[in-house]
Amino acid sequence: MPATGLGEGKLSPVPWNENIDYLAQPGGFIDSWNGSFITSNTLDAATGEHLGSSHKLLVGRTSCVRVLAFGFLYSE
């Protein structure tokens, strides 16, 4: 099954800012997902904009079922 959306997480030993700078570079990993990298509550501190898309509407090809997907990063 192909992936239709991807969210971010914080499980890497590399410092968070270094990861984000690398992923968010123009033409980089986030851009390669063409709007399917979902970061509903994660903003770029410098610009105040979402790192990726805030949400994505998924529509079934044959059933036309609609699912609105959000990606949240949270800390316990």
Short mmCIF file of N, CA and C in Angstrom, two decimals:
data_model
loop_
_atom_site.label_atom_id
_atom_site.label_comp_id
_atom_site.label_asym_id
_atom_site.label_seq_id
_atom_site.Cartn_x
_atom_site.Cartn_y
_atom_site.Cartn_z
N MET A 1 0.85 -1.17 0.00
CA MET A 1 0.00 0.00 0.00
C MET A 1 0.89 1.24 0.00
N PRO A 2 0.73 2.12 -0.96
CA PRO A 2 1.56 3.33 -0.99
C PRO A 2 1.19 4.30 0.13
N ALA A 3 2.16 5.07 0.56
CA ALA A 3 1.92 6.07 1.60
C ALA A 3 1.21 7.27 1.00
N THR A 4 0.21 7.78 1.72
CA THR A 4 -0.50 8.97 1.24
C THR A 4 -0.28 10.17 2.14
N GLY A 5 0.43 9.96 3.24
CA GLY A 5 0.72 11.05 4.15
C GLY A 5 1.81 10.65 5.11
N LEU A 6 2.53 11.62 5.62
CA LEU A 6 3.62 11.37 6.55
C LEU A 6 3.68 12.52 7.53
N GLY A 7 3.88 12.21 8.81
CA GLY A 7 4.03 13.24 9.84
C GLY A 7 5.42 13.18 10.44
N GLU A 8 5.75 14.15 11.26
CA GLU A 8 7.08 14.23 11.86
C GLU A 8 7.07 13.65 13.26
N GLY A 9 8.24 13.30 13.75
CA GLY A 9 8.40 12.81 15.11
C GLY A 9 9.73 13.28 15.65
N LYS A 10 9.96 13.09 16.93
CA LYS A 10 11.22 13.54 17.54
C LYS A 10 11.85 12.37 18.28
N LEU A 11 12.46 11.46 17.51
CA LEU A 11 13.09 10.28 18.09
C LEU A 11 14.57 10.19 17.72
N SER A 12 15.12 11.23 17.13
CA SER A 12 16.48 11.20 16.64
C SER A 12 17.46 11.78 17.66
N PRO A 13 18.68 11.19 17.74
CA PRO A 13 19.69 11.78 18.62
C PRO A 13 20.29 13.07 18.06
N VAL A 14 20.09 13.34 16.76
CA VAL A 14 20.59 14.57 16.15
C VAL A 14 19.73 15.73 16.65
N PRO A 15 20.33 16.87 16.99
CA PRO A 15 19.54 18.01 17.47
C PRO A 15 18.39 18.37 16.53
N TRP A 16 17.23 18.70 17.10
CA TRP A 16 16.00 18.96 16.35
C TRP A 16 16.19 20.01 15.26
N ASN A 17 16.84 21.14 15.56
CA ASN A 17 17.00 22.21 14.57
C ASN A 17 17.81 21.76 13.36
N GLU A 18 18.83 20.93 13.58
CA GLU A 18 19.63 20.43 12.46
C GLU A 18 18.78 19.55 11.55
N ASN A 19 17.96 18.70 12.14
CA ASN A 19 17.08 17.84 11.34
C ASN A 19 16.12 18.67 10.51
N ILE A 20 15.46 19.63 11.14
CA ILE A 20 14.46 20.44 10.44
C ILE A 20 15.11 21.26 9.34
N ASP A 21 16.26 21.86 9.60
CA ASP A 21 16.95 22.64 8.57
C ASP A 21 17.25 21.77 7.35
N TYR A 22 17.66 20.54 7.60
CA TYR A 22 17.97 19.62 6.50
C TYR A 22 16.71 19.21 5.74
N LEU A 23 15.66 18.83 6.46
CA LEU A 23 14.43 18.36 5.83
C LEU A 23 13.69 19.46 5.08
N ALA A 24 13.77 20.70 5.59
CA ALA A 24 12.99 21.81 5.03
C ALA A 24 13.71 22.60 3.94
N GLN A 25 14.93 22.22 3.58
CA GLN A 25 15.62 22.98 2.55
C GLN A 25 14.84 22.92 1.23
N PRO A 26 14.88 23.98 0.43
CA PRO A 26 14.12 24.01 -0.83
C PRO A 26 14.45 22.80 -1.71
N GLY A 27 13.40 22.13 -2.19
CA GLY A 27 13.59 20.94 -3.01
C GLY A 27 13.99 19.71 -2.21
N GLY A 28 13.93 19.80 -0.88
CA GLY A 28 14.36 18.71 -0.02
C GLY A 28 13.26 17.71 0.28
N PHE A 29 13.43 17.01 1.40
CA PHE A 29 12.54 15.91 1.78
C PHE A 29 11.09 16.34 1.91
N ILE A 30 10.82 17.43 2.63
CA ILE A 30 9.44 17.87 2.84
C ILE A 30 8.80 18.23 1.50
N ASP A 31 9.49 18.97 0.67
CA ASP A 31 8.95 19.34 -0.65
C ASP A 31 8.69 18.11 -1.52
N SER A 32 9.51 17.06 -1.36
CA SER A 32 9.36 15.87 -2.20
C SER A 32 8.04 15.13 -1.95
N TRP A 33 7.39 15.41 -0.83
CA TRP A 33 6.10 14.77 -0.52
C TRP A 33 4.92 15.50 -1.15
N ASN A 34 5.15 16.58 -1.84
CA ASN A 34 4.10 17.30 -2.59
C ASN A 34 2.83 17.54 -1.79
N GLY A 35 2.98 18.09 -0.59
CA GLY A 35 1.82 18.42 0.23
C GLY A 35 1.35 17.31 1.15
N SER A 36 2.01 16.15 1.12
CA SER A 36 1.59 15.02 1.96
C SER A 36 2.41 14.89 3.23
N PHE A 37 3.36 15.78 3.48
CA PHE A 37 4.09 15.82 4.75
C PHE A 37 3.25 16.71 5.66
N ILE A 38 2.59 16.12 6.65
CA ILE A 38 1.56 16.80 7.43
C ILE A 38 2.09 17.21 8.80
N THR A 39 2.06 18.50 9.07
CA THR A 39 2.54 19.05 10.35
C THR A 39 1.51 20.03 10.89
N SER A 40 0.44 19.50 11.43
CA SER A 40 -0.69 20.33 11.85
C SER A 40 -0.35 21.33 12.95
N ASN A 41 0.51 20.96 13.88
CA ASN A 41 0.80 21.86 15.00
C ASN A 41 2.30 22.15 15.15
N THR A 42 3.07 21.97 14.09
CA THR A 42 4.50 22.24 14.14
C THR A 42 4.81 23.38 13.19
N LEU A 43 5.28 24.48 13.75
CA LEU A 43 5.55 25.67 12.95
C LEU A 43 7.04 25.96 12.88
N ASP A 44 7.46 26.58 11.80
CA ASP A 44 8.83 27.07 11.65
C ASP A 44 8.95 28.31 12.52
N ALA A 45 9.85 28.28 13.49
CA ALA A 45 10.00 29.40 14.43
C ALA A 45 10.39 30.70 13.73
N ALA A 46 11.12 30.60 12.63
CA ALA A 46 11.57 31.80 11.93
C ALA A 46 10.46 32.47 11.13
N THR A 47 9.57 31.67 10.53
CA THR A 47 8.54 32.22 9.65
C THR A 47 7.13 32.16 10.23
N GLY A 48 6.91 31.28 11.21
CA GLY A 48 5.58 31.09 11.77
C GLY A 48 4.67 30.23 10.90
N GLU A 49 5.22 29.66 9.83
CA GLU A 49 4.44 28.83 8.91
C GLU A 49 4.62 27.35 9.24
N HIS A 50 3.66 26.53 8.82
CA HIS A 50 3.77 25.08 9.01
C HIS A 50 4.98 24.56 8.24
N LEU A 51 5.65 23.55 8.81
CA LEU A 51 6.78 22.94 8.10
C LEU A 51 6.29 22.22 6.84
N GLY A 52 5.15 21.58 6.95
CA GLY A 52 4.52 20.91 5.81
C GLY A 52 3.10 21.41 5.68
N SER A 53 2.23 20.55 5.18
CA SER A 53 0.81 20.90 5.08
C SER A 53 0.15 20.79 6.45
N SER A 54 -0.87 21.59 6.71
CA SER A 54 -1.57 21.51 7.99
C SER A 54 -2.55 20.35 8.03
N HIS A 55 -2.99 19.88 6.87
CA HIS A 55 -3.92 18.75 6.79
C HIS A 55 -3.91 18.21 5.36
N LYS A 56 -4.55 17.05 5.18
CA LYS A 56 -4.67 16.47 3.84
C LYS A 56 -6.00 15.74 3.75
N LEU A 57 -6.73 15.96 2.68
CA LEU A 57 -7.98 15.26 2.43
C LEU A 57 -7.68 14.05 1.56
N LEU A 58 -7.99 12.87 2.07
CA LEU A 58 -7.80 11.63 1.33
C LEU A 58 -9.17 11.17 0.84
N VAL A 59 -9.26 10.82 -0.44
CA VAL A 59 -10.53 10.37 -1.03
C VAL A 59 -10.30 9.02 -1.68
N GLY A 60 -11.14 8.03 -1.30
CA GLY A 60 -11.02 6.69 -1.88
C GLY A 60 -11.27 6.71 -3.38
N ARG A 61 -10.48 5.95 -4.12
CA ARG A 61 -10.59 5.94 -5.58
C ARG A 61 -11.91 5.35 -6.06
N THR A 62 -12.35 4.28 -5.44
CA THR A 62 -13.59 3.65 -5.90
C THR A 62 -14.77 3.91 -4.96
N SER A 63 -14.49 4.05 -3.67
CA SER A 63 -15.58 4.23 -2.70
C SER A 63 -15.95 5.70 -2.48
N CYS A 64 -15.06 6.61 -2.84
CA CYS A 64 -15.24 8.04 -2.60
C CYS A 64 -15.36 8.39 -1.11
N VAL A 65 -14.93 7.47 -0.23
CA VAL A 65 -14.89 7.77 1.20
C VAL A 65 -13.85 8.86 1.41
N ARG A 66 -14.16 9.82 2.26
CA ARG A 66 -13.26 10.94 2.52
C ARG A 66 -12.75 10.88 3.95
N VAL A 67 -11.45 11.09 4.11
CA VAL A 67 -10.81 11.13 5.43
C VAL A 67 -9.96 12.39 5.47
N LEU A 68 -10.16 13.21 6.49
CA LEU A 68 -9.35 14.41 6.67
C LEU A 68 -8.26 14.06 7.68
N ALA A 69 -7.00 14.08 7.24
CA ALA A 69 -5.88 13.66 8.08
C ALA A 69 -5.13 14.87 8.62
N PHE A 70 -4.76 14.79 9.90
CA PHE A 70 -3.95 15.79 10.58
C PHE A 70 -2.74 15.09 11.18
N GLY A 71 -1.62 15.79 11.31
CA GLY A 71 -0.43 15.22 11.92
C GLY A 71 0.00 16.06 13.11
N PHE A 72 -0.06 15.49 14.31
CA PHE A 72 0.27 16.23 15.52
C PHE A 72 1.52 15.68 16.18
N LEU A 73 2.39 16.57 16.61
CA LEU A 73 3.55 16.22 17.41
C LEU A 73 3.23 16.63 18.84
N TYR A 74 3.39 15.72 19.78
CA TYR A 74 3.09 16.05 21.17
C TYR A 74 4.18 15.52 22.09
N SER A 75 4.23 16.06 23.26
CA SER A 75 5.21 15.65 24.27
C SER A 75 4.45 15.24 25.52
N GLU A 76 4.87 14.13 26.09
CA GLU A 76 4.18 13.64 27.29
C GLU A 76 4.60 14.38 28.53
#
